[in-house]
Amino acid sequence: ERLEPLGEAPAAEIEARYQSVVASMQEGVVVQGRDGSILNTNAAAERILGLSADQLRGRTSIDPRWRTVHEDGTPFPGEQHPAMVAMQTGQPVLGVVMGVHRPEGDLAWIRVNARPVRLTPSSPQHAVVVTFLDITEERRLLAELRHRSEQLALVIEGANDGFWDWDIPSGRVTYSPRWAEMLGYDHAELEADLATWVRLTHPDDMPAA
């Protein structure tokens, strides 16, 4: 939906408003020109990337100092960066996860959106606006949760106990192979829902259960 301006504002005032909004954003914002060089940044971008505005200005996506990587750790060539793809195709590139090595040596993970900018709807794109969020901590917590889940699975498997896990809102139940085996079933025979548990429970035991 198009937003109508609130009266006529001088160009300098409009620019000041724009700069104020961009500066206060928690997302990193970078504007890159047609050649991929960085023209402008905000404070969040400098913080996330660990570089000053002067260090960022003029750097291109293909600069080898980025040392960017995909989620699987393989190199992420500058030509494939969201900004470069958006500039080449004229289409937005959204939700790309990228690892960036900061000057201190640590690896920051960011989720990137890139949108081409045109002066008029029919003119070719002359710049790209790139926004990104720091998801380093999010990925660390997910990795820790995955590790703990794997540890729990090993403990349960080693204990030789049967178990089942009931997701109450959906009614879906996950039964362990050992649980099925203890009841004399093949794991594939048991449907993953609460009805299976109800069907296998003796009617006299249902009220107490």
mmCIF file with all atom_site columns, C-alpha atoms in Angstrom:
data_model
loop_
_atom_site.group_PDB
_atom_site.id
_atom_site.type_symbol
_atom_site.label_atom_id
_atom_site.label_alt_id
_atom_site.label_comp_id
_atom_site.label_asym_id
_atom_site.label_entity_id
_atom_site.label_seq_id
_atom_site.pdbx_PDB_ins_code
_atom_site.Cartn_x
_atom_site.Cartn_y
_atom_site.Cartn_z
_atom_site.occupancy
_atom_site.B_iso_or_equiv
_atom_site.pdbx_formal_charge
_atom_site.auth_seq_id
_atom_site.auth_comp_id
_atom_site.auth_asym_id
_atom_site.auth_atom_id
_atom_site.pdbx_PDB_model_num
ATOM 1   C CA . GLU A 1 1   ? 0.000   0.000   0.000   1.00 0.00 ? 1   GLU A CA 1
ATOM 2   C CA . ARG A 1 2   ? 1.272   3.431   -0.903  1.00 0.00 ? 2   ARG A CA 1
ATOM 3   C CA . LEU A 1 3   ? 1.813   5.875   1.964   1.00 0.00 ? 3   LEU A CA 1
ATOM 4   C CA . GLU A 1 4   ? 0.906   9.473   1.175   1.00 0.00 ? 4   GLU A CA 1
ATOM 5   C CA . PRO A 1 5   ? 3.353   12.129  2.484   1.00 0.00 ? 5   PRO A CA 1
ATOM 6   C CA . LEU A 1 6   ? 2.205   14.352  5.315   1.00 0.00 ? 6   LEU A CA 1
ATOM 7   C CA . GLY A 1 7   ? 2.505   17.680  3.532   1.00 0.00 ? 7   GLY A CA 1
ATOM 8   C CA . GLU A 1 8   ? 5.467   18.968  1.581   1.00 0.00 ? 8   GLU A CA 1
ATOM 9   C CA . ALA A 1 9   ? 8.766   18.620  3.457   1.00 0.00 ? 9   ALA A CA 1
ATOM 10  C CA . PRO A 1 10  ? 12.080  20.113  2.324   1.00 0.00 ? 10  PRO A CA 1
ATOM 11  C CA . ALA A 1 11  ? 14.551  17.666  0.843   1.00 0.00 ? 11  ALA A CA 1
ATOM 12  C CA . ALA A 1 12  ? 16.994  18.249  3.705   1.00 0.00 ? 12  ALA A CA 1
ATOM 13  C CA . GLU A 1 13  ? 14.314  17.357  6.251   1.00 0.00 ? 13  GLU A CA 1
ATOM 14  C CA . ILE A 1 14  ? 13.380  14.193  4.367   1.00 0.00 ? 14  ILE A CA 1
ATOM 15  C CA . GLU A 1 15  ? 17.034  13.170  4.240   1.00 0.00 ? 15  GLU A CA 1
ATOM 16  C CA . ALA A 1 16  ? 17.423  13.848  7.978   1.00 0.00 ? 16  ALA A CA 1
ATOM 17  C CA . ARG A 1 17  ? 14.407  11.665  8.748   1.00 0.00 ? 17  ARG A CA 1
ATOM 18  C CA . TYR A 1 18  ? 15.772  8.887   6.563   1.00 0.00 ? 18  TYR A CA 1
ATOM 19  C CA . GLN A 1 19  ? 19.195  9.012   8.220   1.00 0.00 ? 19  GLN A CA 1
ATOM 20  C CA . SER A 1 20  ? 17.607  8.980   11.682  1.00 0.00 ? 20  SER A CA 1
ATOM 21  C CA . VAL A 1 21  ? 15.501  5.895   10.925  1.00 0.00 ? 21  VAL A CA 1
ATOM 22  C CA . VAL A 1 22  ? 18.401  3.967   9.394   1.00 0.00 ? 22  VAL A CA 1
ATOM 23  C CA . ALA A 1 23  ? 20.758  4.896   12.236  1.00 0.00 ? 23  ALA A CA 1
ATOM 24  C CA . SER A 1 24  ? 18.325  3.637   14.892  1.00 0.00 ? 24  SER A CA 1
ATOM 25  C CA . MET A 1 25  ? 17.726  0.239   13.251  1.00 0.00 ? 25  MET A CA 1
ATOM 26  C CA . GLN A 1 26  ? 19.015  -2.916  14.926  1.00 0.00 ? 26  GLN A CA 1
ATOM 27  C CA . GLU A 1 27  ? 19.450  -4.466  11.499  1.00 0.00 ? 27  GLU A CA 1
ATOM 28  C CA . GLY A 1 28  ? 22.619  -3.749  9.605   1.00 0.00 ? 28  GLY A CA 1
ATOM 29  C CA . VAL A 1 29  ? 21.998  -1.645  6.506   1.00 0.00 ? 29  VAL A CA 1
ATOM 30  C CA . VAL A 1 30  ? 24.431  -1.345  3.603   1.00 0.00 ? 30  VAL A CA 1
ATOM 31  C CA . VAL A 1 31  ? 23.917  0.403   0.265   1.00 0.00 ? 31  VAL A CA 1
ATOM 32  C CA . GLN A 1 32  ? 26.005  -0.968  -2.608  1.00 0.00 ? 32  GLN A CA 1
ATOM 33  C CA . GLY A 1 33  ? 26.471  0.607   -6.025  1.00 0.00 ? 33  GLY A CA 1
ATOM 34  C CA . ARG A 1 34  ? 26.312  -1.027  -9.428  1.00 0.00 ? 34  ARG A CA 1
ATOM 35  C CA . ASP A 1 35  ? 29.898  -2.240  -9.158  1.00 0.00 ? 35  ASP A CA 1
ATOM 36  C CA . GLY A 1 36  ? 29.194  -3.805  -5.771  1.00 0.00 ? 36  GLY A CA 1
ATOM 37  C CA . SER A 1 37  ? 31.116  -1.185  -3.793  1.00 0.00 ? 37  SER A CA 1
ATOM 38  C CA . ILE A 1 38  ? 29.673  -0.074  -0.464  1.00 0.00 ? 38  ILE A CA 1
ATOM 39  C CA . LEU A 1 39  ? 28.398  3.493   -0.570  1.00 0.00 ? 39  LEU A CA 1
ATOM 40  C CA . ASN A 1 40  ? 26.798  3.863   2.834   1.00 0.00 ? 40  ASN A CA 1
ATOM 41  C CA . THR A 1 41  ? 26.284  1.929   6.086   1.00 0.00 ? 41  THR A CA 1
ATOM 42  C CA . ASN A 1 42  ? 24.597  2.337   9.438   1.00 0.00 ? 42  ASN A CA 1
ATOM 43  C CA . ALA A 1 43  ? 25.999  1.829   12.941  1.00 0.00 ? 43  ALA A CA 1
ATOM 44  C CA . ALA A 1 44  ? 24.438  -1.638  13.293  1.00 0.00 ? 44  ALA A CA 1
ATOM 45  C CA . ALA A 1 45  ? 26.217  -2.840  10.142  1.00 0.00 ? 45  ALA A CA 1
ATOM 46  C CA . GLU A 1 46  ? 29.537  -1.603  11.498  1.00 0.00 ? 46  GLU A CA 1
ATOM 47  C CA . ARG A 1 47  ? 28.924  -3.344  14.846  1.00 0.00 ? 47  ARG A CA 1
ATOM 48  C CA . ILE A 1 48  ? 27.834  -6.658  13.313  1.00 0.00 ? 48  ILE A CA 1
ATOM 49  C CA . LEU A 1 49  ? 30.686  -6.785  10.790  1.00 0.00 ? 49  LEU A CA 1
ATOM 50  C CA . GLY A 1 50  ? 33.310  -5.427  13.188  1.00 0.00 ? 50  GLY A CA 1
ATOM 51  C CA . LEU A 1 51  ? 34.399  -2.713  10.755  1.00 0.00 ? 51  LEU A CA 1
ATOM 52  C CA . SER A 1 52  ? 34.187  1.071   10.781  1.00 0.00 ? 52  SER A CA 1
ATOM 53  C CA . ALA A 1 53  ? 32.329  3.085   8.156   1.00 0.00 ? 53  ALA A CA 1
ATOM 54  C CA . ASP A 1 54  ? 35.662  4.108   6.626   1.00 0.00 ? 54  ASP A CA 1
ATOM 55  C CA . GLN A 1 55  ? 36.776  0.472   6.424   1.00 0.00 ? 55  GLN A CA 1
ATOM 56  C CA . LEU A 1 56  ? 33.506  -0.568  4.794   1.00 0.00 ? 56  LEU A CA 1
ATOM 57  C CA . ARG A 1 57  ? 33.127  2.291   2.343   1.00 0.00 ? 57  ARG A CA 1
ATOM 58  C CA . GLY A 1 58  ? 34.323  1.303   -1.114  1.00 0.00 ? 58  GLY A CA 1
ATOM 59  C CA . ARG A 1 59  ? 34.751  -2.400  -0.306  1.00 0.00 ? 59  ARG A CA 1
ATOM 60  C CA . THR A 1 60  ? 33.044  -4.708  -2.788  1.00 0.00 ? 60  THR A CA 1
ATOM 61  C CA . SER A 1 61  ? 31.383  -8.088  -2.368  1.00 0.00 ? 61  SER A CA 1
ATOM 62  C CA . ILE A 1 62  ? 34.231  -9.799  -4.202  1.00 0.00 ? 62  ILE A CA 1
ATOM 63  C CA . ASP A 1 63  ? 36.846  -8.450  -1.789  1.00 0.00 ? 63  ASP A CA 1
ATOM 64  C CA . PRO A 1 64  ? 38.697  -11.573 -0.510  1.00 0.00 ? 64  PRO A CA 1
ATOM 65  C CA . ARG A 1 65  ? 38.974  -10.089 2.975   1.00 0.00 ? 65  ARG A CA 1
ATOM 66  C CA . TRP A 1 66  ? 35.338  -11.036 3.666   1.00 0.00 ? 66  TRP A CA 1
ATOM 67  C CA . ARG A 1 67  ? 36.159  -14.784 3.744   1.00 0.00 ? 67  ARG A CA 1
ATOM 68  C CA . THR A 1 68  ? 32.446  -15.553 3.695   1.00 0.00 ? 68  THR A CA 1
ATOM 69  C CA . VAL A 1 69  ? 31.134  -19.111 4.012   1.00 0.00 ? 69  VAL A CA 1
ATOM 70  C CA . HIS A 1 70  ? 27.920  -21.032 3.484   1.00 0.00 ? 70  HIS A CA 1
ATOM 71  C CA . GLU A 1 71  ? 26.120  -22.757 6.356   1.00 0.00 ? 71  GLU A CA 1
ATOM 72  C CA . ASP A 1 72  ? 28.007  -25.974 5.606   1.00 0.00 ? 72  ASP A CA 1
ATOM 73  C CA . GLY A 1 73  ? 31.356  -24.163 5.895   1.00 0.00 ? 73  GLY A CA 1
ATOM 74  C CA . THR A 1 74  ? 32.163  -24.100 2.172   1.00 0.00 ? 74  THR A CA 1
ATOM 75  C CA . PRO A 1 75  ? 33.384  -20.812 0.634   1.00 0.00 ? 75  PRO A CA 1
ATOM 76  C CA . PHE A 1 76  ? 30.716  -18.277 -0.352  1.00 0.00 ? 76  PHE A CA 1
ATOM 77  C CA . PRO A 1 77  ? 32.130  -16.481 -3.426  1.00 0.00 ? 77  PRO A CA 1
ATOM 78  C CA . GLY A 1 78  ? 31.496  -12.743 -3.634  1.00 0.00 ? 78  GLY A CA 1
ATOM 79  C CA . GLU A 1 79  ? 29.827  -13.139 -7.027  1.00 0.00 ? 79  GLU A CA 1
ATOM 80  C CA . GLN A 1 80  ? 27.125  -15.168 -5.288  1.00 0.00 ? 80  GLN A CA 1
ATOM 81  C CA . HIS A 1 81  ? 26.479  -12.707 -2.465  1.00 0.00 ? 81  HIS A CA 1
ATOM 82  C CA . PRO A 1 82  ? 22.835  -11.578 -2.259  1.00 0.00 ? 82  PRO A CA 1
ATOM 83  C CA . ALA A 1 83  ? 23.738  -8.002  -3.271  1.00 0.00 ? 83  ALA A CA 1
ATOM 84  C CA . MET A 1 84  ? 25.475  -9.134  -6.448  1.00 0.00 ? 84  MET A CA 1
ATOM 85  C CA . VAL A 1 85  ? 22.674  -11.526 -7.387  1.00 0.00 ? 85  VAL A CA 1
ATOM 86  C CA . ALA A 1 86  ? 20.039  -8.840  -6.774  1.00 0.00 ? 86  ALA A CA 1
ATOM 87  C CA . MET A 1 87  ? 21.992  -6.375  -8.917  1.00 0.00 ? 87  MET A CA 1
ATOM 88  C CA . GLN A 1 88  ? 22.426  -8.876  -11.742 1.00 0.00 ? 88  GLN A CA 1
ATOM 89  C CA . THR A 1 89  ? 18.863  -10.192 -11.776 1.00 0.00 ? 89  THR A CA 1
ATOM 90  C CA . GLY A 1 90  ? 16.939  -7.132  -10.659 1.00 0.00 ? 90  GLY A CA 1
ATOM 91  C CA . GLN A 1 91  ? 15.053  -9.342  -8.179  1.00 0.00 ? 91  GLN A CA 1
ATOM 92  C CA . PRO A 1 92  ? 15.087  -9.332  -4.363  1.00 0.00 ? 92  PRO A CA 1
ATOM 93  C CA . VAL A 1 93  ? 17.158  -12.011 -2.645  1.00 0.00 ? 93  VAL A CA 1
ATOM 94  C CA . LEU A 1 94  ? 15.790  -12.828 0.789   1.00 0.00 ? 94  LEU A CA 1
ATOM 95  C CA . GLY A 1 95  ? 16.727  -14.872 3.849   1.00 0.00 ? 95  GLY A CA 1
ATOM 96  C CA . VAL A 1 96  ? 20.227  -15.946 2.823   1.00 0.00 ? 96  VAL A CA 1
ATOM 97  C CA . VAL A 1 97  ? 22.391  -17.192 5.715   1.00 0.00 ? 97  VAL A CA 1
ATOM 98  C CA . MET A 1 98  ? 26.046  -16.282 5.445   1.00 0.00 ? 98  MET A CA 1
ATOM 99  C CA . GLY A 1 99  ? 29.076  -16.586 7.707   1.00 0.00 ? 99  GLY A CA 1
ATOM 100 C CA . VAL A 1 100 ? 31.433  -13.586 7.767   1.00 0.00 ? 100 VAL A CA 1
ATOM 101 C CA . HIS A 1 101 ? 34.875  -13.634 9.365   1.00 0.00 ? 101 HIS A CA 1
ATOM 102 C CA . ARG A 1 102 ? 35.373  -10.442 11.381  1.00 0.00 ? 102 ARG A CA 1
ATOM 103 C CA . PRO A 1 103 ? 38.786  -8.777  11.752  1.00 0.00 ? 103 PRO A CA 1
ATOM 104 C CA . GLU A 1 104 ? 39.201  -10.283 15.236  1.00 0.00 ? 104 GLU A CA 1
ATOM 105 C CA . GLY A 1 105 ? 39.024  -13.733 13.653  1.00 0.00 ? 105 GLY A CA 1
ATOM 106 C CA . ASP A 1 106 ? 35.634  -14.808 14.970  1.00 0.00 ? 106 ASP A CA 1
ATOM 107 C CA . LEU A 1 107 ? 32.849  -15.925 12.646  1.00 0.00 ? 107 LEU A CA 1
ATOM 108 C CA . ALA A 1 108 ? 29.618  -13.927 12.628  1.00 0.00 ? 108 ALA A CA 1
ATOM 109 C CA . TRP A 1 109 ? 26.486  -15.461 11.129  1.00 0.00 ? 109 TRP A CA 1
ATOM 110 C CA . ILE A 1 110 ? 24.040  -13.135 9.417   1.00 0.00 ? 110 ILE A CA 1
ATOM 111 C CA . ARG A 1 111 ? 20.686  -13.500 7.647   1.00 0.00 ? 111 ARG A CA 1
ATOM 112 C CA . VAL A 1 112 ? 20.722  -11.273 4.588   1.00 0.00 ? 112 VAL A CA 1
ATOM 113 C CA . ASN A 1 113 ? 18.077  -9.577  2.434   1.00 0.00 ? 113 ASN A CA 1
ATOM 114 C CA . ALA A 1 114 ? 19.041  -7.636  -0.692  1.00 0.00 ? 114 ALA A CA 1
ATOM 115 C CA . ARG A 1 115 ? 16.701  -5.462  -2.767  1.00 0.00 ? 115 ARG A CA 1
ATOM 116 C CA . PRO A 1 116 ? 17.589  -3.615  -5.976  1.00 0.00 ? 116 PRO A CA 1
ATOM 117 C CA . VAL A 1 117 ? 16.890  0.124   -6.183  1.00 0.00 ? 117 VAL A CA 1
ATOM 118 C CA . ARG A 1 118 ? 15.614  1.879   -9.321  1.00 0.00 ? 118 ARG A CA 1
ATOM 119 C CA . LEU A 1 119 ? 15.135  5.591   -9.904  1.00 0.00 ? 119 LEU A CA 1
ATOM 120 C CA . THR A 1 120 ? 11.998  4.816   -11.909 1.00 0.00 ? 120 THR A CA 1
ATOM 121 C CA . PRO A 1 121 ? 10.051  1.556   -12.320 1.00 0.00 ? 121 PRO A CA 1
ATOM 122 C CA . SER A 1 122 ? 11.305  1.155   -15.899 1.00 0.00 ? 122 SER A CA 1
ATOM 123 C CA . SER A 1 123 ? 14.943  2.108   -15.327 1.00 0.00 ? 123 SER A CA 1
ATOM 124 C CA . PRO A 1 124 ? 17.679  -0.471  -14.595 1.00 0.00 ? 124 PRO A CA 1
ATOM 125 C CA . GLN A 1 125 ? 18.749  -0.966  -10.992 1.00 0.00 ? 125 GLN A CA 1
ATOM 126 C CA . HIS A 1 126 ? 21.492  1.454   -9.962  1.00 0.00 ? 126 HIS A CA 1
ATOM 127 C CA . ALA A 1 127 ? 22.058  0.284   -6.371  1.00 0.00 ? 127 ALA A CA 1
ATOM 128 C CA . VAL A 1 128 ? 21.171  -2.437  -3.906  1.00 0.00 ? 128 VAL A CA 1
ATOM 129 C CA . VAL A 1 129 ? 20.006  -2.003  -0.314  1.00 0.00 ? 129 VAL A CA 1
ATOM 130 C CA . VAL A 1 130 ? 21.209  -4.869  1.868   1.00 0.00 ? 130 VAL A CA 1
ATOM 131 C CA . THR A 1 131 ? 19.838  -5.479  5.346   1.00 0.00 ? 131 THR A CA 1
ATOM 132 C CA . PHE A 1 132 ? 21.036  -8.199  7.703   1.00 0.00 ? 132 PHE A CA 1
ATOM 133 C CA . LEU A 1 133 ? 20.548  -9.533  11.219  1.00 0.00 ? 133 LEU A CA 1
ATOM 134 C CA . ASP A 1 134 ? 23.200  -11.040 13.465  1.00 0.00 ? 134 ASP A CA 1
ATOM 135 C CA . ILE A 1 135 ? 22.044  -14.624 14.137  1.00 0.00 ? 135 ILE A CA 1
ATOM 136 C CA . THR A 1 136 ? 25.320  -15.850 15.671  1.00 0.00 ? 136 THR A CA 1
ATOM 137 C CA . GLU A 1 137 ? 23.827  -16.421 19.122  1.00 0.00 ? 137 GLU A CA 1
ATOM 138 C CA . GLU A 1 138 ? 20.718  -18.002 17.649  1.00 0.00 ? 138 GLU A CA 1
ATOM 139 C CA . ARG A 1 139 ? 22.834  -20.535 15.773  1.00 0.00 ? 139 ARG A CA 1
ATOM 140 C CA . ARG A 1 140 ? 24.939  -21.237 18.869  1.00 0.00 ? 140 ARG A CA 1
ATOM 141 C CA . LEU A 1 141 ? 21.836  -21.993 20.934  1.00 0.00 ? 141 LEU A CA 1
ATOM 142 C CA . LEU A 1 142 ? 20.409  -24.229 18.209  1.00 0.00 ? 142 LEU A CA 1
ATOM 143 C CA . ALA A 1 143 ? 23.679  -26.138 17.978  1.00 0.00 ? 143 ALA A CA 1
ATOM 144 C CA . GLU A 1 144 ? 23.730  -26.551 21.770  1.00 0.00 ? 144 GLU A CA 1
ATOM 145 C CA . LEU A 1 145 ? 20.115  -27.769 21.765  1.00 0.00 ? 145 LEU A CA 1
ATOM 146 C CA . ARG A 1 146 ? 20.914  -30.230 18.967  1.00 0.00 ? 146 ARG A CA 1
ATOM 147 C CA . HIS A 1 147 ? 23.915  -31.527 20.909  1.00 0.00 ? 147 HIS A CA 1
ATOM 148 C CA . ARG A 1 148 ? 21.886  -32.011 24.081  1.00 0.00 ? 148 ARG A CA 1
ATOM 149 C CA . SER A 1 149 ? 19.154  -33.784 22.120  1.00 0.00 ? 149 SER A CA 1
ATOM 150 C CA . GLU A 1 150 ? 21.734  -36.157 20.683  1.00 0.00 ? 150 GLU A CA 1
ATOM 151 C CA . GLN A 1 151 ? 23.119  -36.792 24.161  1.00 0.00 ? 151 GLN A CA 1
ATOM 152 C CA . LEU A 1 152 ? 19.626  -37.486 25.511  1.00 0.00 ? 152 LEU A CA 1
ATOM 153 C CA . ALA A 1 153 ? 18.958  -39.907 22.651  1.00 0.00 ? 153 ALA A CA 1
ATOM 154 C CA . LEU A 1 154 ? 22.145  -41.801 23.484  1.00 0.00 ? 154 LEU A CA 1
ATOM 155 C CA . VAL A 1 155 ? 21.219  -41.965 27.173  1.00 0.00 ? 155 VAL A CA 1
ATOM 156 C CA . ILE A 1 156 ? 17.736  -43.262 26.397  1.00 0.00 ? 156 ILE A CA 1
ATOM 157 C CA . GLU A 1 157 ? 19.088  -45.787 23.946  1.00 0.00 ? 157 GLU A CA 1
ATOM 158 C CA . GLY A 1 158 ? 21.707  -46.967 26.427  1.00 0.00 ? 158 GLY A CA 1
ATOM 159 C CA . ALA A 1 159 ? 19.116  -47.344 29.189  1.00 0.00 ? 159 ALA A CA 1
ATOM 160 C CA . ASN A 1 160 ? 17.158  -49.775 27.011  1.00 0.00 ? 160 ASN A CA 1
ATOM 161 C CA . ASP A 1 161 ? 13.900  -48.195 28.176  1.00 0.00 ? 161 ASP A CA 1
ATOM 162 C CA . GLY A 1 162 ? 10.879  -47.610 26.011  1.00 0.00 ? 162 GLY A CA 1
ATOM 163 C CA . PHE A 1 163 ? 9.533   -44.086 25.828  1.00 0.00 ? 163 PHE A CA 1
ATOM 164 C CA . TRP A 1 164 ? 6.928   -42.049 24.042  1.00 0.00 ? 164 TRP A CA 1
ATOM 165 C CA . ASP A 1 165 ? 6.552   -38.316 23.604  1.00 0.00 ? 165 ASP A CA 1
ATOM 166 C CA . TRP A 1 166 ? 3.111   -36.709 23.251  1.00 0.00 ? 166 TRP A CA 1
ATOM 167 C CA . ASP A 1 167 ? 2.711   -33.298 21.577  1.00 0.00 ? 167 ASP A CA 1
ATOM 168 C CA . ILE A 1 168 ? -0.605  -32.345 23.172  1.00 0.00 ? 168 ILE A CA 1
ATOM 169 C CA . PRO A 1 169 ? -1.812  -29.582 20.772  1.00 0.00 ? 169 PRO A CA 1
ATOM 170 C CA . SER A 1 170 ? -1.380  -31.734 17.665  1.00 0.00 ? 170 SER A CA 1
ATOM 171 C CA . GLY A 1 171 ? -2.118  -35.112 19.258  1.00 0.00 ? 171 GLY A CA 1
ATOM 172 C CA . ARG A 1 172 ? 1.007   -36.504 17.589  1.00 0.00 ? 172 ARG A CA 1
ATOM 173 C CA . VAL A 1 173 ? 2.940   -39.085 19.595  1.00 0.00 ? 173 VAL A CA 1
ATOM 174 C CA . THR A 1 174 ? 6.480   -40.288 18.942  1.00 0.00 ? 174 THR A CA 1
ATOM 175 C CA . TYR A 1 175 ? 7.035   -43.877 20.094  1.00 0.00 ? 175 TYR A CA 1
ATOM 176 C CA . SER A 1 176 ? 10.534  -45.280 20.465  1.00 0.00 ? 176 SER A CA 1
ATOM 177 C CA . PRO A 1 177 ? 11.457  -48.529 18.678  1.00 0.00 ? 177 PRO A CA 1
ATOM 178 C CA . ARG A 1 178 ? 12.188  -50.087 22.078  1.00 0.00 ? 178 ARG A CA 1
ATOM 179 C CA . TRP A 1 179 ? 8.674   -49.154 23.307  1.00 0.00 ? 179 TRP A CA 1
ATOM 180 C CA . ALA A 1 180 ? 7.147   -50.922 20.309  1.00 0.00 ? 180 ALA A CA 1
ATOM 181 C CA . GLU A 1 181 ? 9.417   -53.924 20.790  1.00 0.00 ? 181 GLU A CA 1
ATOM 182 C CA . MET A 1 182 ? 8.441   -54.273 24.459  1.00 0.00 ? 182 MET A CA 1
ATOM 183 C CA . LEU A 1 183 ? 4.801   -54.578 23.381  1.00 0.00 ? 183 LEU A CA 1
ATOM 184 C CA . GLY A 1 184 ? 5.578   -57.048 20.630  1.00 0.00 ? 184 GLY A CA 1
ATOM 185 C CA . TYR A 1 185 ? 5.147   -54.697 17.683  1.00 0.00 ? 185 TYR A CA 1
ATOM 186 C CA . ASP A 1 186 ? 7.309   -53.579 14.821  1.00 0.00 ? 186 ASP A CA 1
ATOM 187 C CA . HIS A 1 187 ? 7.929   -49.835 15.110  1.00 0.00 ? 187 HIS A CA 1
ATOM 188 C CA . ALA A 1 188 ? 6.511   -49.216 11.630  1.00 0.00 ? 188 ALA A CA 1
ATOM 189 C CA . GLU A 1 189 ? 3.170   -50.751 12.699  1.00 0.00 ? 189 GLU A CA 1
ATOM 190 C CA . LEU A 1 190 ? 2.391   -48.009 15.217  1.00 0.00 ? 190 LEU A CA 1
ATOM 191 C CA . GLU A 1 191 ? 0.770   -44.825 13.939  1.00 0.00 ? 191 GLU A CA 1
ATOM 192 C CA . ALA A 1 192 ? 2.261   -41.693 15.469  1.00 0.00 ? 192 ALA A CA 1
ATOM 193 C CA . ASP A 1 193 ? -0.813  -40.421 17.296  1.00 0.00 ? 193 ASP A CA 1
ATOM 194 C CA . LEU A 1 194 ? -2.499  -40.735 20.690  1.00 0.00 ? 194 LEU A CA 1
ATOM 195 C CA . ALA A 1 195 ? -5.111  -43.119 19.298  1.00 0.00 ? 195 ALA A CA 1
ATOM 196 C CA . THR A 1 196 ? -2.422  -45.796 19.133  1.00 0.00 ? 196 THR A CA 1
ATOM 197 C CA . TRP A 1 197 ? -1.747  -45.494 22.860  1.00 0.00 ? 197 TRP A CA 1
ATOM 198 C CA . VAL A 1 198 ? -5.470  -45.533 23.652  1.00 0.00 ? 198 VAL A CA 1
ATOM 199 C CA . ARG A 1 199 ? -6.021  -48.588 21.452  1.00 0.00 ? 199 ARG A CA 1
ATOM 200 C CA . LEU A 1 200 ? -3.237  -50.543 23.156  1.00 0.00 ? 200 LEU A CA 1
ATOM 201 C CA . THR A 1 201 ? -4.281  -49.671 26.722  1.00 0.00 ? 201 THR A CA 1
ATOM 202 C CA . HIS A 1 202 ? -6.551  -52.120 28.516  1.00 0.00 ? 202 HIS A CA 1
ATOM 203 C CA . PRO A 1 203 ? -10.023 -50.577 28.989  1.00 0.00 ? 203 PRO A CA 1
ATOM 204 C CA . ASP A 1 204 ? -9.968  -51.259 32.736  1.00 0.00 ? 204 ASP A CA 1
ATOM 205 C CA . ASP A 1 205 ? -6.750  -49.225 33.023  1.00 0.00 ? 205 ASP A CA 1
ATOM 206 C CA . MET A 1 206 ? -7.962  -46.198 31.044  1.00 0.00 ? 206 MET A CA 1
ATOM 207 C CA . PRO A 1 207 ? -9.636  -44.247 33.931  1.00 0.00 ? 207 PRO A CA 1
ATOM 208 C CA . ALA A 1 208 ? -6.506  -44.380 36.079  1.00 0.00 ? 208 ALA A CA 1
ATOM 209 C CA . ALA A 1 209 ? -4.214  -43.715 33.100  1.00 0.00 ? 209 ALA A CA 1
#
